[in-house]
Amino acid sequence: MRLILFDRPLAKRWNFYPLALSRPIWELRCGITSLAEKLIARYQPQQTACFLPEYMAAVYRARSGCTVNDPASLAGEDLLLVDARVKAAECPLAAAGPSQVALDADGEVLVARINRGDLAKLKTTGLEELLAAAKAALPAVAEAVPAWNYTWDLVLESPHQITRDFQALGRSGIEGKVEEPSALRGSRGDVYVAPGALVHPMVVIDAENGPVYLDEGSTVHPFTRIEGPCYVGKKSILLGAKCREGNSIGPMCRLGGEIEESVIQGFSNKYHDGFLGHAYVGEWVNLGALTTNSDLKNDYSNVSVVLDGHNAINTGSTKVGSLIGDHTKTSIGTLFNTGACVGAMCLISGTGKPLPKYIPCFSYFLEGVVTKGFGKRALYDTARTAMGRRKQQWTEADEAMWNHIFEITAEARHEAVAKGRRVLAHRQQ
Amino acid sequence: MPSVQDRVIAVTARVLQLDPKEIKLEHSFTSDLGAESVQSIELVANFEEEFGIEMDEDAALSVQSVGDAVKFITQVCREQGVDA
């Protein structure tokens, strides 16, 4: 069976703004692994191919080595086509069975299982054609297919998912090095220190309320306290961090200060003190010293998030922190409001007050307003430097992808820049 | 209506908190008038608001002197059909 992951350019994609602007939704993390890894673990395909928005295809192809947007991958095999938003563990369709489709409430195909014999009767010239043909020709399953709807769904579910992933992976014990004196609370069976991981002296690992997984090459510096459930990705470093429960930290991060129930995609820094809670942080983000986000309103009401610059979405949760896009950098003392949505490629200068809840992509937020700043070229130069420091390359494909993102996010940015300009001019009169 | 030059000098004086009489066309925004990086961005924003134009940030920030700003803004106004 060939698993086809798809992330179609539907309006619902924007529910995963700004994180999914530069990656397919299935690359988002929840628990120890990404959504794709969960789908692959569930269905155990012989092959995997994928379809995603064309503007990110070259970057994703280079990073993943996956077959991307290739119509040939839609022929010659039993296929299981799965929307990136499908919750792997709760999908009612098994890998094998009669050809069937599962639709969401809007009639969009979430899953299509198509046996080779039936596939020969359907149009396979492209993903859209195949999904349309499958929807028209195949019976639909009666059960609903649970799906992720927003980025904060992943954040809120991640702590529980870490526990499930830990059990599914089935690893425990100390294969790396734990230097004494260190304190381990809870069961040793709920801790895994992978080969090459190093825990310095004076570290507390508290697995009483959930497992702690320190992946290969991770390092935990003295005076760090890690509460489970927690996952620390490959080569990430915790620097005296107060790592409270429920964090999923991707590879190559450098983290200090207080972090709670947050997801950090990878390659991001939060070296210093400051609180990050119920947040989703992209890649190549740098949070300056004392950058702090609110994740709880003073009146304990549900947090709302503005993803498009206009419409507030009630998250249904009293705890939601910031969504911070790739390559965004914050100054010392930046304060993010509850449920802030901070675009990718932003440069944020703190004002001493909580910032607006919505900051569009490619914003230079200075003096309390969104400006054009020094333009995208300067941001690209910074991105190139930041990636180079971790031996990663900023490629022409990256630049082309970000140029496209610059265009598709232009409207919200122009609006914010015009408003900022008026405020600046008025202030100086 | 004041000239483009007068308006550029007025905006520059306001943003950099200088006496307009001290600002000469040959003055560099940074080395002569002391504009810091954030103020350069504020200058661009204020010129756009003053003239009702949109400037390419890379091009705008490469302008060094007050006189060059007058020329650049005059050209942008012409290109964007704005009376200046």
PDB file of N, CA and C in Angstrom, chain A residues 364 366-367 371-378 406 414 417-418 420-422 424-429, chain B residues 11 14-16 36-38 40-42 44-50 53-58 61:
ATOM      1  N   TYR A 364       8.197  44.516  10.607  1.00  0.00           N
ATOM      2  CA  TYR A 364       9.155  45.075  11.558  1.00  0.00           C
ATOM      3  C   TYR A 364       8.280  45.822  12.562  1.00  0.00           C
ATOM      4  N   LEU A 366       8.094  48.061  15.401  1.00  0.00           N
ATOM      5  CA  LEU A 366       8.974  49.030  16.066  1.00  0.00           C
ATOM      6  C   LEU A 366       8.136  50.164  16.632  1.00  0.00           C
ATOM      7  N   GLU A 367       8.523  50.662  17.772  1.00  0.00           N
ATOM      8  CA  GLU A 367       7.840  51.810  18.382  1.00  0.00           C
ATOM      9  C   GLU A 367       6.344  51.558  18.506  1.00  0.00           C
ATOM     10  N   THR A 371       5.824  48.330  10.809  1.00  0.00           N
ATOM     11  CA  THR A 371       6.438  49.135   9.748  1.00  0.00           C
ATOM     12  C   THR A 371       6.995  48.213   8.668  1.00  0.00           C
ATOM     13  N   LYS A 372       7.389  48.829   7.565  1.00  0.00           N
ATOM     14  CA  LYS A 372       8.065  48.053   6.507  1.00  0.00           C
ATOM     15  C   LYS A 372       9.482  47.699   6.910  1.00  0.00           C
ATOM     16  N   GLY A 373      10.016  48.486   7.824  1.00  0.00           N
ATOM     17  CA  GLY A 373      11.373  48.230   8.300  1.00  0.00           C
ATOM     18  C   GLY A 373      12.393  48.260   7.193  1.00  0.00           C
ATOM     19  N   PHE A 374      13.305  47.336   7.246  1.00  0.00           N
ATOM     20  CA  PHE A 374      14.393  47.305   6.270  1.00  0.00           C
ATOM     21  C   PHE A 374      14.091  46.360   5.107  1.00  0.00           C
ATOM     22  N   GLY A 375      12.846  45.889   5.037  1.00  0.00           N
ATOM     23  CA  GLY A 375      12.470  45.076   3.888  1.00  0.00           C
ATOM     24  C   GLY A 375      12.856  43.615   4.017  1.00  0.00           C
ATOM     25  N   LYS A 376      12.346  42.827   3.076  1.00  0.00           N
ATOM     26  CA  LYS A 376      12.533  41.376   3.199  1.00  0.00           C
ATOM     27  C   LYS A 376      13.971  40.961   2.938  1.00  0.00           C
ATOM     28  N   ARG A 377      14.713  41.730   2.142  1.00  0.00           N
ATOM     29  CA  ARG A 377      16.092  41.360   1.825  1.00  0.00           C
ATOM     30  C   ARG A 377      16.920  41.239   3.114  1.00  0.00           C
ATOM     31  N   ALA A 378      16.740  42.212   4.008  1.00  0.00           N
ATOM     32  CA  ALA A 378      17.489  42.194   5.272  1.00  0.00           C
ATOM     33  C   ALA A 378      17.059  40.995   6.123  1.00  0.00           C
ATOM     34  N   PHE A 406       5.589  36.028   1.099  1.00  0.00           N
ATOM     35  CA  PHE A 406       5.540  37.498   1.170  1.00  0.00           C
ATOM     36  C   PHE A 406       4.335  38.014   0.382  1.00  0.00           C
ATOM     37  N   HIS A 414       0.061  45.159   4.452  1.00  0.00           N
ATOM     38  CA  HIS A 414      -0.133  46.518   3.938  1.00  0.00           C
ATOM     39  C   HIS A 414      -1.096  47.292   4.820  1.00  0.00           C
ATOM     40  N   VAL A 417       0.746  48.139   8.024  1.00  0.00           N
ATOM     41  CA  VAL A 417       1.779  49.164   7.792  1.00  0.00           C
ATOM     42  C   VAL A 417       1.125  50.539   7.623  1.00  0.00           C
ATOM     43  N   ALA A 418       0.027  50.591   6.886  1.00  0.00           N
ATOM     44  CA  ALA A 418      -0.665  51.875   6.677  1.00  0.00           C
ATOM     45  C   ALA A 418      -1.162  52.432   8.011  1.00  0.00           C
ATOM     46  N   GLY A 420       0.102  51.739  10.950  1.00  0.00           N
ATOM     47  CA  GLY A 420       1.287  52.111  11.723  1.00  0.00           C
ATOM     48  C   GLY A 420       1.845  53.454  11.292  1.00  0.00           C
ATOM     49  N   ARG A 421       1.805  53.680   9.977  1.00  0.00           N
ATOM     50  CA  ARG A 421       2.305  54.942   9.416  1.00  0.00           C
ATOM     51  C   ARG A 421       1.493  56.124   9.941  1.00  0.00           C
ATOM     52  N   ARG A 422       0.186  55.941   9.964  1.00  0.00           N
ATOM     53  CA  ARG A 422      -0.686  57.017  10.462  1.00  0.00           C
ATOM     54  C   ARG A 422      -0.392  57.303  11.929  1.00  0.00           C
ATOM     55  N   LEU A 424       2.396  56.722  13.586  1.00  0.00           N
ATOM     56  CA  LEU A 424       3.705  57.367  13.726  1.00  0.00           C
ATOM     57  C   LEU A 424       3.629  58.844  13.366  1.00  0.00           C
ATOM     58  N   ALA A 425       2.957  59.138  12.255  1.00  0.00           N
ATOM     59  CA  ALA A 425       2.869  60.533  11.803  1.00  0.00           C
ATOM     60  C   ALA A 425       2.108  61.374  12.817  1.00  0.00           C
ATOM     61  N   HIS A 426       1.028  60.819  13.320  1.00  0.00           N
ATOM     62  CA  HIS A 426       0.201  61.543  14.292  1.00  0.00           C
ATOM     63  C   HIS A 426       0.999  61.796  15.569  1.00  0.00           C
ATOM     64  N   ARG A 427       1.771  60.788  15.963  1.00  0.00           N
ATOM     65  CA  ARG A 427       2.531  60.889  17.202  1.00  0.00           C
ATOM     66  C   ARG A 427       3.573  62.007  17.128  1.00  0.00           C
ATOM     67  N   GLN A 428       4.065  62.256  15.919  1.00  0.00           N
ATOM     68  CA  GLN A 428       5.172  63.208  15.801  1.00  0.00           C
ATOM     69  C   GLN A 428       4.713  64.601  15.414  1.00  0.00           C
ATOM     70  N   GLN A 429       3.385  64.807  15.368  1.00  0.00           N
ATOM     71  CA  GLN A 429       2.906  66.148  15.016  1.00  0.00           C
ATOM     72  C   GLN A 429       2.741  67.014  16.259  1.00  0.00           C
TER      73      GLN A 429
ATOM     74  N   VAL B  11       9.426  67.192   7.509  1.00  0.00           N
ATOM     75  CA  VAL B  11       9.252  65.848   8.079  1.00  0.00           C
ATOM     76  C   VAL B  11      10.544  65.413   8.777  1.00  0.00           C
ATOM     77  N   ARG B  14      10.921  67.112  12.042  1.00  0.00           N
ATOM     78  CA  ARG B  14       9.961  66.617  13.041  1.00  0.00           C
ATOM     79  C   ARG B  14      10.409  65.263  13.599  1.00  0.00           C
ATOM     80  N   VAL B  15      10.800  64.361  12.705  1.00  0.00           N
ATOM     81  CA  VAL B  15      11.161  63.003  13.151  1.00  0.00           C
ATOM     82  C   VAL B  15      12.465  63.019  13.940  1.00  0.00           C
ATOM     83  N   LEU B  16      13.432  63.807  13.471  1.00  0.00           N
ATOM     84  CA  LEU B  16      14.749  63.798  14.125  1.00  0.00           C
ATOM     85  C   LEU B  16      14.870  64.895  15.185  1.00  0.00           C
ATOM     86  N   GLU B  36      19.241  57.341  13.630  1.00  0.00           N
ATOM     87  CA  GLU B  36      19.560  55.951  13.955  1.00  0.00           C
ATOM     88  C   GLU B  36      18.678  55.041  13.106  1.00  0.00           C
ATOM     89  N   SER B  37      18.954  53.742  13.183  1.00  0.00           N
ATOM     90  CA  SER B  37      18.269  52.829  12.259  1.00  0.00           C
ATOM     91  C   SER B  37      16.750  52.885  12.417  1.00  0.00           C
ATOM     92  N   VAL B  38      16.284  52.937  13.647  1.00  0.00           N
ATOM     93  CA  VAL B  38      14.828  52.986  13.852  1.00  0.00           C
ATOM     94  C   VAL B  38      14.261  54.290  13.296  1.00  0.00           C
ATOM     95  N   SER B  40      15.397  55.897  10.747  1.00  0.00           N
ATOM     96  CA  SER B  40      15.340  55.788   9.286  1.00  0.00           C
ATOM     97  C   SER B  40      14.003  55.189   8.855  1.00  0.00           C
ATOM     98  N   ILE B  41      13.592  54.177   9.607  1.00  0.00           N
ATOM     99  CA  ILE B  41      12.307  53.537   9.300  1.00  0.00           C
ATOM    100  C   ILE B  41      11.153  54.517   9.561  1.00  0.00           C
ATOM    101  N   GLU B  42      11.272  55.274  10.627  1.00  0.00           N
ATOM    102  CA  GLU B  42      10.235  56.278  10.926  1.00  0.00           C
ATOM    103  C   GLU B  42      10.189  57.354   9.841  1.00  0.00           C
ATOM    104  N   VAL B  44      10.930  56.962   6.651  1.00  0.00           N
ATOM    105  CA  VAL B  44      10.254  56.394   5.478  1.00  0.00           C
ATOM    106  C   VAL B  44       8.741  56.411   5.695  1.00  0.00           C
ATOM    107  N   ALA B  45       8.324  55.952   6.876  1.00  0.00           N
ATOM    108  CA  ALA B  45       6.878  55.906   7.172  1.00  0.00           C
ATOM    109  C   ALA B  45       6.271  57.312   7.116  1.00  0.00           C
ATOM    110  N   ASN B  46       6.985  58.281   7.644  1.00  0.00           N
ATOM    111  CA  ASN B  46       6.450  59.652   7.669  1.00  0.00           C
ATOM    112  C   ASN B  46       6.443  60.293   6.287  1.00  0.00           C
ATOM    113  N   PHE B  47       7.436  59.991   5.470  1.00  0.00           N
ATOM    114  CA  PHE B  47       7.419  60.504   4.090  1.00  0.00           C
ATOM    115  C   PHE B  47       6.226  59.907   3.340  1.00  0.00           C
ATOM    116  N   GLU B  48       6.005  58.617   3.531  1.00  0.00           N
ATOM    117  CA  GLU B  48       4.874  57.973   2.843  1.00  0.00           C
ATOM    118  C   GLU B  48       3.557  58.614   3.264  1.00  0.00           C
ATOM    119  N   GLU B  49       3.435  58.869   4.547  1.00  0.00           N
ATOM    120  CA  GLU B  49       2.192  59.456   5.048  1.00  0.00           C
ATOM    121  C   GLU B  49       2.049  60.896   4.565  1.00  0.00           C
ATOM    122  N   GLU B  50       3.126  61.647   4.560  1.00  0.00           N
ATOM    123  CA  GLU B  50       3.105  63.050   4.144  1.00  0.00           C
ATOM    124  C   GLU B  50       2.686  63.192   2.681  1.00  0.00           C
ATOM    125  N   ILE B  53       2.213  58.210  -0.591  1.00  0.00           N
ATOM    126  CA  ILE B  53       2.855  57.310  -1.562  1.00  0.00           C
ATOM    127  C   ILE B  53       3.300  56.023  -0.863  1.00  0.00           C
ATOM    128  N   GLU B  54       3.642  55.034  -1.692  1.00  0.00           N
ATOM    129  CA  GLU B  54       4.236  53.786  -1.193  1.00  0.00           C
ATOM    130  C   GLU B  54       5.644  53.705  -1.743  1.00  0.00           C
ATOM    131  N   MET B  55       6.618  53.582  -0.869  1.00  0.00           N
ATOM    132  CA  MET B  55       8.000  53.499  -1.341  1.00  0.00           C
ATOM    133  C   MET B  55       8.538  52.088  -1.126  1.00  0.00           C
ATOM    134  N   ASP B  56       9.303  51.628  -2.098  1.00  0.00           N
ATOM    135  CA  ASP B  56      10.004  50.357  -1.919  1.00  0.00           C
ATOM    136  C   ASP B  56      11.044  50.553  -0.811  1.00  0.00           C
ATOM    137  N   GLU B  57      10.970  49.679   0.210  1.00  0.00           N
ATOM    138  CA  GLU B  57      11.812  49.941   1.390  1.00  0.00           C
ATOM    139  C   GLU B  57      13.301  49.837   1.091  1.00  0.00           C
ATOM    140  N   ASP B  58      13.678  48.885   0.208  1.00  0.00           N
ATOM    141  CA  ASP B  58      15.104  48.762  -0.118  1.00  0.00           C
ATOM    142  C   ASP B  58      15.604  50.036  -0.805  1.00  0.00           C
ATOM    143  N   LEU B  61      15.515  53.121   1.682  1.00  0.00           N
ATOM    144  CA  LEU B  61      16.550  53.125   2.722  1.00  0.00           C
ATOM    145  C   LEU B  61      17.957  53.260   2.148  1.00  0.00           C
TER     146      LEU B  61
END
